[in-house]
PDB file of C-alpha atoms and ligand atoms in Angstrom:
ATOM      1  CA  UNK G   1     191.012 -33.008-126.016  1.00 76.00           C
ATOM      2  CA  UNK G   2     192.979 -32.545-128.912  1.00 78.00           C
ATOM      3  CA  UNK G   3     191.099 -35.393-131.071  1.00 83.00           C
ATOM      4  CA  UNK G   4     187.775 -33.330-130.667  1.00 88.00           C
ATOM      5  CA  UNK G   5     189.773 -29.973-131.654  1.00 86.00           C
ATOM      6  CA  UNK G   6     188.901 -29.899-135.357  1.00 92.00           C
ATOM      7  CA  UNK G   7     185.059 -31.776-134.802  1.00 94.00           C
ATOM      8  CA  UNK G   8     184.312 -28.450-132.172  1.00 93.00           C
ATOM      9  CA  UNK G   9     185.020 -26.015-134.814  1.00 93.00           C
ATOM     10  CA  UNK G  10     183.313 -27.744-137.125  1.00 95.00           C
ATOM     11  CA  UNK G  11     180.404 -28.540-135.231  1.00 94.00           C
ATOM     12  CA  UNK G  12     180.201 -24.586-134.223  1.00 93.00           C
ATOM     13  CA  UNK G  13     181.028 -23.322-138.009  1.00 94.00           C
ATOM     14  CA  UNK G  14     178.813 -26.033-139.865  1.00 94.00           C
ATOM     15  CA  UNK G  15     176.548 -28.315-137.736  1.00 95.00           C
ATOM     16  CA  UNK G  16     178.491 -31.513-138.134  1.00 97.00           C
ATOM     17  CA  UNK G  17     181.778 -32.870-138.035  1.00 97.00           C
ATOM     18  CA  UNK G  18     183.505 -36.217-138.788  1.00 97.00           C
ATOM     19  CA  UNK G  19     186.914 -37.464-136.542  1.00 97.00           C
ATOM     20  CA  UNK G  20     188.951 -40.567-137.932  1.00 97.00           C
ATOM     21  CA  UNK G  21     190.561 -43.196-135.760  1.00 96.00           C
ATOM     22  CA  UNK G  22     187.833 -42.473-132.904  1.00 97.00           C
ATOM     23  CA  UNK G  23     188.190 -46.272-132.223  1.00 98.00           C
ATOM     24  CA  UNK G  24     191.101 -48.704-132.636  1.00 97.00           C
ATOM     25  CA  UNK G  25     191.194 -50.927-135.061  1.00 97.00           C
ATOM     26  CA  UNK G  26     191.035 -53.850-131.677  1.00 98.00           C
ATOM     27  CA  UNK G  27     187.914 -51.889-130.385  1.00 98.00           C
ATOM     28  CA  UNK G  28     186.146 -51.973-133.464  1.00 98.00           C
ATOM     29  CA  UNK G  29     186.490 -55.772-133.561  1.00 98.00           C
ATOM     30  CA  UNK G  30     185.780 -56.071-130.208  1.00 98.00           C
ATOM     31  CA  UNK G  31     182.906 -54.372-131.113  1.00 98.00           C
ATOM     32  CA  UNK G  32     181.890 -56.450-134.009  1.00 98.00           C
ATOM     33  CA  UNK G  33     182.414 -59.553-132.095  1.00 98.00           C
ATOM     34  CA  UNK G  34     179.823 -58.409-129.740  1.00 98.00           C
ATOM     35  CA  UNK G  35     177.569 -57.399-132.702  1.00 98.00           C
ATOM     36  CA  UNK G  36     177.479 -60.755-134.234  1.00 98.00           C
ATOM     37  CA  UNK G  37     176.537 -62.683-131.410  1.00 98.00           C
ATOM     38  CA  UNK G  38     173.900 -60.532-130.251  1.00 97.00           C
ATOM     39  CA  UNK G  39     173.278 -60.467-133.768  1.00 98.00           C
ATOM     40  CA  UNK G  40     172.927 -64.124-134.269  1.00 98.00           C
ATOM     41  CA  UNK G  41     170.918 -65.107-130.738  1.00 98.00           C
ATOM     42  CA  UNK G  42     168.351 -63.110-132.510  1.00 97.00           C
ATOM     43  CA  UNK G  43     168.478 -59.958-130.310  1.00 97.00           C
ATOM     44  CA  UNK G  44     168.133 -57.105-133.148  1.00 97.00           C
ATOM     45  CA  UNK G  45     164.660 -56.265-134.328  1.00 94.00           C
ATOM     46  CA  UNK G  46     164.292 -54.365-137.529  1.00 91.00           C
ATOM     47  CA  UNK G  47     163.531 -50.411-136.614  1.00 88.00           C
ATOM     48  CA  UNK G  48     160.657 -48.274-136.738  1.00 81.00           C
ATOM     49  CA  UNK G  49     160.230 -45.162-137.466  1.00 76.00           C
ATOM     50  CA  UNK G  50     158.379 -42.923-134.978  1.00 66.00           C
ATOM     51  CA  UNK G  51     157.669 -43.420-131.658  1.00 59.00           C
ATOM     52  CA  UNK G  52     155.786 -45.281-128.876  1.00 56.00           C
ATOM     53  CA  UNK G  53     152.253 -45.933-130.687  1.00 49.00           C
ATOM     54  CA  UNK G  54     153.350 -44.698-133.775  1.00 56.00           C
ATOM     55  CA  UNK G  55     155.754 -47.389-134.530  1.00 56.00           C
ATOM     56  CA  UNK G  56     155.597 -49.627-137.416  1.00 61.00           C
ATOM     57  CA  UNK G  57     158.381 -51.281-139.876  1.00 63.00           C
ATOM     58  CA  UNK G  58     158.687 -49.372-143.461  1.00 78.00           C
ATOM     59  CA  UNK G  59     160.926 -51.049-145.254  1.00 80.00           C
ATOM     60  CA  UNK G  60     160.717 -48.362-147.904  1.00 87.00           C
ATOM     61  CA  UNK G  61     161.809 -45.996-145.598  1.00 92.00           C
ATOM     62  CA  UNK G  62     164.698 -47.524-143.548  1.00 93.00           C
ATOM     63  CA  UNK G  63     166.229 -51.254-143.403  1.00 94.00           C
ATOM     64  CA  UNK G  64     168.474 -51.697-140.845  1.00 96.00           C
ATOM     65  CA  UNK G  65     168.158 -54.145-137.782  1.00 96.00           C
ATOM     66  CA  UNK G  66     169.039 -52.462-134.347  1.00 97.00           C
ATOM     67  CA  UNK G  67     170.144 -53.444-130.809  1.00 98.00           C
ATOM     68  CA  UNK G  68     169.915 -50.606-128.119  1.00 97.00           C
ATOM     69  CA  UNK G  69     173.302 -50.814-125.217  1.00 97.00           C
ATOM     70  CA  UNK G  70     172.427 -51.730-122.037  1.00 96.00           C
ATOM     71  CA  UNK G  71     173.897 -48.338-120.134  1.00 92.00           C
ATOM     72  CA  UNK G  72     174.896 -50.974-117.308  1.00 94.00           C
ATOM     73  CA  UNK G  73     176.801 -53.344-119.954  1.00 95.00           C
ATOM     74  CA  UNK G  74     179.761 -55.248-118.179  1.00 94.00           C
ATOM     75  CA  UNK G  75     181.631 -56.138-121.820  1.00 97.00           C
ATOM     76  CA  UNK G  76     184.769 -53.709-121.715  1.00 98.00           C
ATOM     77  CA  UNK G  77     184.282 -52.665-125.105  1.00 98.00           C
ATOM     78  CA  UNK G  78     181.282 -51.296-124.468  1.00 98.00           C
ATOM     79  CA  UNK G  79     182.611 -49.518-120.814  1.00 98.00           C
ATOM     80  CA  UNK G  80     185.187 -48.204-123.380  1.00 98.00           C
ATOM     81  CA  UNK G  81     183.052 -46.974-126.103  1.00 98.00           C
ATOM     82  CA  UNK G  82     180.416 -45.113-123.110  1.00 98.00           C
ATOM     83  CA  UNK G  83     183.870 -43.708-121.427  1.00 97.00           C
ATOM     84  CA  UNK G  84     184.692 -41.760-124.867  1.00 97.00           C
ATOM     85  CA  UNK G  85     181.262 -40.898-125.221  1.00 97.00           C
ATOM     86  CA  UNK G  86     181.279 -39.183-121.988  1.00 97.00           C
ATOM     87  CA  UNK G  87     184.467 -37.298-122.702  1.00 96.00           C
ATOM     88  CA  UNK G  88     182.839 -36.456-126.078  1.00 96.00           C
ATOM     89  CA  UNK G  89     180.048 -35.143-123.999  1.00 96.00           C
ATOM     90  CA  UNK G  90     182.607 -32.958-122.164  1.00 95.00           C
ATOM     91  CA  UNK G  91     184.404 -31.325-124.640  1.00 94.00           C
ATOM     92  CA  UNK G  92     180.777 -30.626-126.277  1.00 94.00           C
ATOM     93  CA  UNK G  93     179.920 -28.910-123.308  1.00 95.00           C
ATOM     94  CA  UNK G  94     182.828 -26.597-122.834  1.00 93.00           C
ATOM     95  CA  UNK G  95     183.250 -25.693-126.028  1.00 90.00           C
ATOM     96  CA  UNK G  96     179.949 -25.301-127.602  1.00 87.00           C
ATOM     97  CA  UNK G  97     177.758 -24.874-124.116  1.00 88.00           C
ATOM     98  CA  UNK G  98     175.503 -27.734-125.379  1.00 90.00           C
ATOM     99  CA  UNK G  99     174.178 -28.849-121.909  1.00 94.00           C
ATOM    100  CA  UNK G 100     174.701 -32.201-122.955  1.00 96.00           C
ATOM    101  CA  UNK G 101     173.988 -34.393-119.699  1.00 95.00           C
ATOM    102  CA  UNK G 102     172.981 -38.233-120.940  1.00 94.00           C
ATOM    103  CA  UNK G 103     173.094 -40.488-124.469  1.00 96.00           C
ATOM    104  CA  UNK G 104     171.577 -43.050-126.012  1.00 95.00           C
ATOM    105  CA  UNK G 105     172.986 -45.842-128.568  1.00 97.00           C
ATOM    106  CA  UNK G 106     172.134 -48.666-130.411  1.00 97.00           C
ATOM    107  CA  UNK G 107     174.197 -51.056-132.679  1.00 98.00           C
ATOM    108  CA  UNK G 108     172.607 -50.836-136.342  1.00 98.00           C
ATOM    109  CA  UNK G 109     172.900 -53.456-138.943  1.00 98.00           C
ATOM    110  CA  UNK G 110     172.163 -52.180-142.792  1.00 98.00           C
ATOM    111  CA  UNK G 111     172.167 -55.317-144.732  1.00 97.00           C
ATOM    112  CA  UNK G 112     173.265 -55.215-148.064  1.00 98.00           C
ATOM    113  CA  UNK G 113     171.295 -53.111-150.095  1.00 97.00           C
ATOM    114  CA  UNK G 114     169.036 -51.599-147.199  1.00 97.00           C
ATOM    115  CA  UNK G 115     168.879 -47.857-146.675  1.00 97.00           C
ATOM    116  CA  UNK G 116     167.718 -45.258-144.489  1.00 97.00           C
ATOM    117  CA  UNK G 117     165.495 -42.164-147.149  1.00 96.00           C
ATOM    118  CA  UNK G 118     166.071 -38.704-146.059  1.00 96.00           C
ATOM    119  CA  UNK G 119     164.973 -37.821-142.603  1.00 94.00           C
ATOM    120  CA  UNK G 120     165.248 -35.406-139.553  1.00 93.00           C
ATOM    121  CA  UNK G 121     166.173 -37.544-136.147  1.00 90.00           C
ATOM    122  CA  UNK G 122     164.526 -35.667-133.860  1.00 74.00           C
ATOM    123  CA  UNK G 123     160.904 -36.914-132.872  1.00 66.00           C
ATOM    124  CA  UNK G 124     158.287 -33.813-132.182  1.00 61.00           C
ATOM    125  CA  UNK G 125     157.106 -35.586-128.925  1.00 64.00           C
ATOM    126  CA  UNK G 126     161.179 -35.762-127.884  1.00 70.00           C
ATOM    127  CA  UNK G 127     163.184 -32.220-128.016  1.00 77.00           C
ATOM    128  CA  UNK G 128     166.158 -33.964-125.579  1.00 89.00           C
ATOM    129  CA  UNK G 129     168.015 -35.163-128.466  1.00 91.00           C
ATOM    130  CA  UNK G 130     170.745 -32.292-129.184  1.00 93.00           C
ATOM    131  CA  UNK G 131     173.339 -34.122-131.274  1.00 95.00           C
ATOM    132  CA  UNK G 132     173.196 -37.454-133.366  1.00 97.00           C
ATOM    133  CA  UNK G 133     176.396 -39.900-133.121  1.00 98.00           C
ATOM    134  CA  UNK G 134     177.298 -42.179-135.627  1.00 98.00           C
ATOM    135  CA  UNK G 135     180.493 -44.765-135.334  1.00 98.00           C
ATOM    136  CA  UNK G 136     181.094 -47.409-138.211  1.00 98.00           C
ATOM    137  CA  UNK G 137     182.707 -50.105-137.628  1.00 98.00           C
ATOM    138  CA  UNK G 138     183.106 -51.796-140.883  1.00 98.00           C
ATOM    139  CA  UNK G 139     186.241 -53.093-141.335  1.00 96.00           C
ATOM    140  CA  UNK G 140     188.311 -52.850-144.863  1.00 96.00           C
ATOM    141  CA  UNK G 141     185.594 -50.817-145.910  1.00 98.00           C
ATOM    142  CA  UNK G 142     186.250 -49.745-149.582  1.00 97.00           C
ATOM    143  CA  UNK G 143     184.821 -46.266-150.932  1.00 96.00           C
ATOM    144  CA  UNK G 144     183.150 -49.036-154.377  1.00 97.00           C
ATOM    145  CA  UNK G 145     181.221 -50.203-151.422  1.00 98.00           C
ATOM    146  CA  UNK G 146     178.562 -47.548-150.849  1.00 98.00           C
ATOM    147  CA  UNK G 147     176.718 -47.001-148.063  1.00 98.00           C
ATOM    148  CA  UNK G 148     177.658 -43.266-147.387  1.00 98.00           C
ATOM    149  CA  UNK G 149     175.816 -40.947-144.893  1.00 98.00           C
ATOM    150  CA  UNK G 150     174.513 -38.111-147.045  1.00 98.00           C
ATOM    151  CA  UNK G 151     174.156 -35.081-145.118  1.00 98.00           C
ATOM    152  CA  UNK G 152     172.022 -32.263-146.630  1.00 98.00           C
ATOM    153  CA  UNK G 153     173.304 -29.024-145.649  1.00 96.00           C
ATOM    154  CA  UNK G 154     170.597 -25.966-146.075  1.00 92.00           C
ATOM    155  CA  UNK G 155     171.908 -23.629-149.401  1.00 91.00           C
ATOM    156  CA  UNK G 156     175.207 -25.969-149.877  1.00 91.00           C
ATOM    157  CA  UNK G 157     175.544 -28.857-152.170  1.00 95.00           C
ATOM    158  CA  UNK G 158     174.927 -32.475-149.891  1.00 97.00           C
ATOM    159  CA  UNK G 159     177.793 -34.173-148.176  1.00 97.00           C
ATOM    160  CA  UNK G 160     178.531 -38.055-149.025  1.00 98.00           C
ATOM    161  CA  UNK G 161     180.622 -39.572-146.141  1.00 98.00           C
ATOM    162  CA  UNK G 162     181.637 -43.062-146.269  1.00 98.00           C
ATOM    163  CA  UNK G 163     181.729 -45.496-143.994  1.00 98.00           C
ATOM    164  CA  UNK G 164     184.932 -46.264-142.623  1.00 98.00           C
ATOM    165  CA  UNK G 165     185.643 -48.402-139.508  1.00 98.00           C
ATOM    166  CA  UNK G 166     186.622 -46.398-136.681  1.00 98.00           C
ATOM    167  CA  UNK G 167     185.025 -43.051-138.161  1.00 98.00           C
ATOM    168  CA  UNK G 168     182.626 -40.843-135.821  1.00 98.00           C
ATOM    169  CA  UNK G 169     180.514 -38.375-137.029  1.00 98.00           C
ATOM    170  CA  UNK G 170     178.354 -35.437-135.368  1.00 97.00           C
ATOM    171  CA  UNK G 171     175.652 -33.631-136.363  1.00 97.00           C
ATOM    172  CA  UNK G 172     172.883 -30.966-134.576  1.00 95.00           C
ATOM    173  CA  UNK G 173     169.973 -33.764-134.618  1.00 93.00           C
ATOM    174  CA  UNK G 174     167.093 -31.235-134.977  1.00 89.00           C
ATOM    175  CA  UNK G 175     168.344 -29.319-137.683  1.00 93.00           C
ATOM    176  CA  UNK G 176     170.205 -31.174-140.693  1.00 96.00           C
ATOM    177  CA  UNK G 177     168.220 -33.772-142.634  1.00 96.00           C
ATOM    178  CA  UNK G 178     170.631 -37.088-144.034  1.00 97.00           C
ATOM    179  CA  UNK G 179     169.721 -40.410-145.556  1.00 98.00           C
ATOM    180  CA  UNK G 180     171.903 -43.350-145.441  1.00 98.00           C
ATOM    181  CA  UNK G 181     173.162 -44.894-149.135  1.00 98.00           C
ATOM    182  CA  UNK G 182     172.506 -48.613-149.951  1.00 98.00           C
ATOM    183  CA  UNK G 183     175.572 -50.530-149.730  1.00 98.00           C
ATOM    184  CA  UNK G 184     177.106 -54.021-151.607  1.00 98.00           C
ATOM    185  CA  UNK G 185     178.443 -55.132-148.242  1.00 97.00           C
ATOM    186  CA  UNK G 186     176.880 -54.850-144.600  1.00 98.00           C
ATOM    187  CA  UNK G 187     176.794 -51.620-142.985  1.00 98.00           C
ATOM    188  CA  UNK G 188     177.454 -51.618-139.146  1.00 98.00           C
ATOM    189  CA  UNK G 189     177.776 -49.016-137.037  1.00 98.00           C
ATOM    190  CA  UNK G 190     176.520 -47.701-133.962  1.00 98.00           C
ATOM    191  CA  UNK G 191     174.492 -45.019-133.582  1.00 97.00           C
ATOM    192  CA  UNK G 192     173.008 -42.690-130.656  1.00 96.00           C
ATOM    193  CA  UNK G 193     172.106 -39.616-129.723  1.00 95.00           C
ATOM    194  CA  UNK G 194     173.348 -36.924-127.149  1.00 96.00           C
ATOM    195  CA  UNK G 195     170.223 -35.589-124.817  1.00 94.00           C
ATOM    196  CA  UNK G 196     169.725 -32.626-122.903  1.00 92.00           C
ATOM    197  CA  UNK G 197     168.309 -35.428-119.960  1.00 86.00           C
TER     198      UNK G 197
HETATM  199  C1  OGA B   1     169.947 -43.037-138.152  1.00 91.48           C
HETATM  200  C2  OGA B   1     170.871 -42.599-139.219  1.00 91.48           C
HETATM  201  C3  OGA B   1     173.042 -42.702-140.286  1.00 91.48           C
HETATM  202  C4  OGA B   1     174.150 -43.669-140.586  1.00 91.48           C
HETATM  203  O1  OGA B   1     170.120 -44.157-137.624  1.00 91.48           O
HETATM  204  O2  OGA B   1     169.031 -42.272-137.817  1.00 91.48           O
HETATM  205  O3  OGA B   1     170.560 -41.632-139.873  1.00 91.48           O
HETATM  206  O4  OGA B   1     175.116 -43.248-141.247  1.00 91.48           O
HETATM  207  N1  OGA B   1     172.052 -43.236-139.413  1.00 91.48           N
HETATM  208  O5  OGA B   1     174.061 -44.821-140.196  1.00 91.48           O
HETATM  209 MN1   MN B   2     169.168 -40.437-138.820  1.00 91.48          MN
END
């Protein structure tokens, strides 16, 4: 696909990759439409950090509020958002001979001023999780606003990418550490991962 052309080099040559315009500018309302009701009957919890057991809310490590997607979700958005997943999954597999084969996602709410401290996604007690997915879906985003994704790249200077609605970005989950960048406005976005099973 040729939207994933440029994001399979990239993935290959550095580990991550960003694509533009991965959603319309009608999904990502869609999107946040869903977002804000879930978000207002209550449904997000604020995340952990670990797993199982070992989970317990730090807000000096990481402040957003998530919601993890119901694989058998009947709102089209969602269908929509799982169907370019899948073909994400796809090209992955061809081209980089990932053995991608299932994913996970949650909607993530930063609110303002709330950030996520340097950190490695993969747990130790979970090795399935190949690539981490991240789509904003702030809308009329402004680069004043904050809230990039640093990505720390091992002997290169760190990468700050912002937030825009509709932007995707990749990245091998077990190997390149990021933090997330407090921002003036809320930060949404949805987030998952891409697992060997
Ligand atoms: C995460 C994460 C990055 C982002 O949820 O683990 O690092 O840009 N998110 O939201
Ligand atoms: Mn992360």
């Amino acid at each position: 696909m040729e939207l994933f052309d440029n994001l399979m080099d990239s993935i290959a040559e550095q580990s991550y990759g960003v694509v533009d315009f991965f959603l319309t500018s009608e999904e990502i309302s869609a999107l946040v439409v869903t977002l804000r009701e879930r978000h207002s009957a209550g449904s997000f919890k604020k995340a952990g950090i670990g797993q199982g057991n070992d989970q317990h809310v730090q807000a000096q490590i990481r402040g957003d509020q998530i919601l993890w997607l119901d694989e058998h979700s009947t709102v089209v958005v969602e269908q929509v958002y799982f169907q370019k997943i899948n073909t994400l999954i796809q090209c992955l597999n061809r081209s980089c001979y990932l053995g991608l084969k299932d994913f996970e996602l949650h909607y993530a709410l930063y609110p303002i001023g709330t950030f996520y401290k340097r950190h490695l996604d993969r747990f130790k007690t979970d090795s399935h999780r190949k690539i981490s997915i991240i789509c904003y879906l702030n809308e009329d985003w402004q680069a004043a606003d904050g809230g990039e994704l640093v990505i720390y790249l091992p002997g290169n200077q760190p990468i700050k990418i912002a937030p825009f609605g509709g932007r995707l970005v990749c990245f091998e989950a077990d190997l390149l550490e990021h933090e997330v960048l407090p921002a003036t406005h809320e930060r949404l976005s949805l987030t998952g991962w891409l697992r060997t099973y």
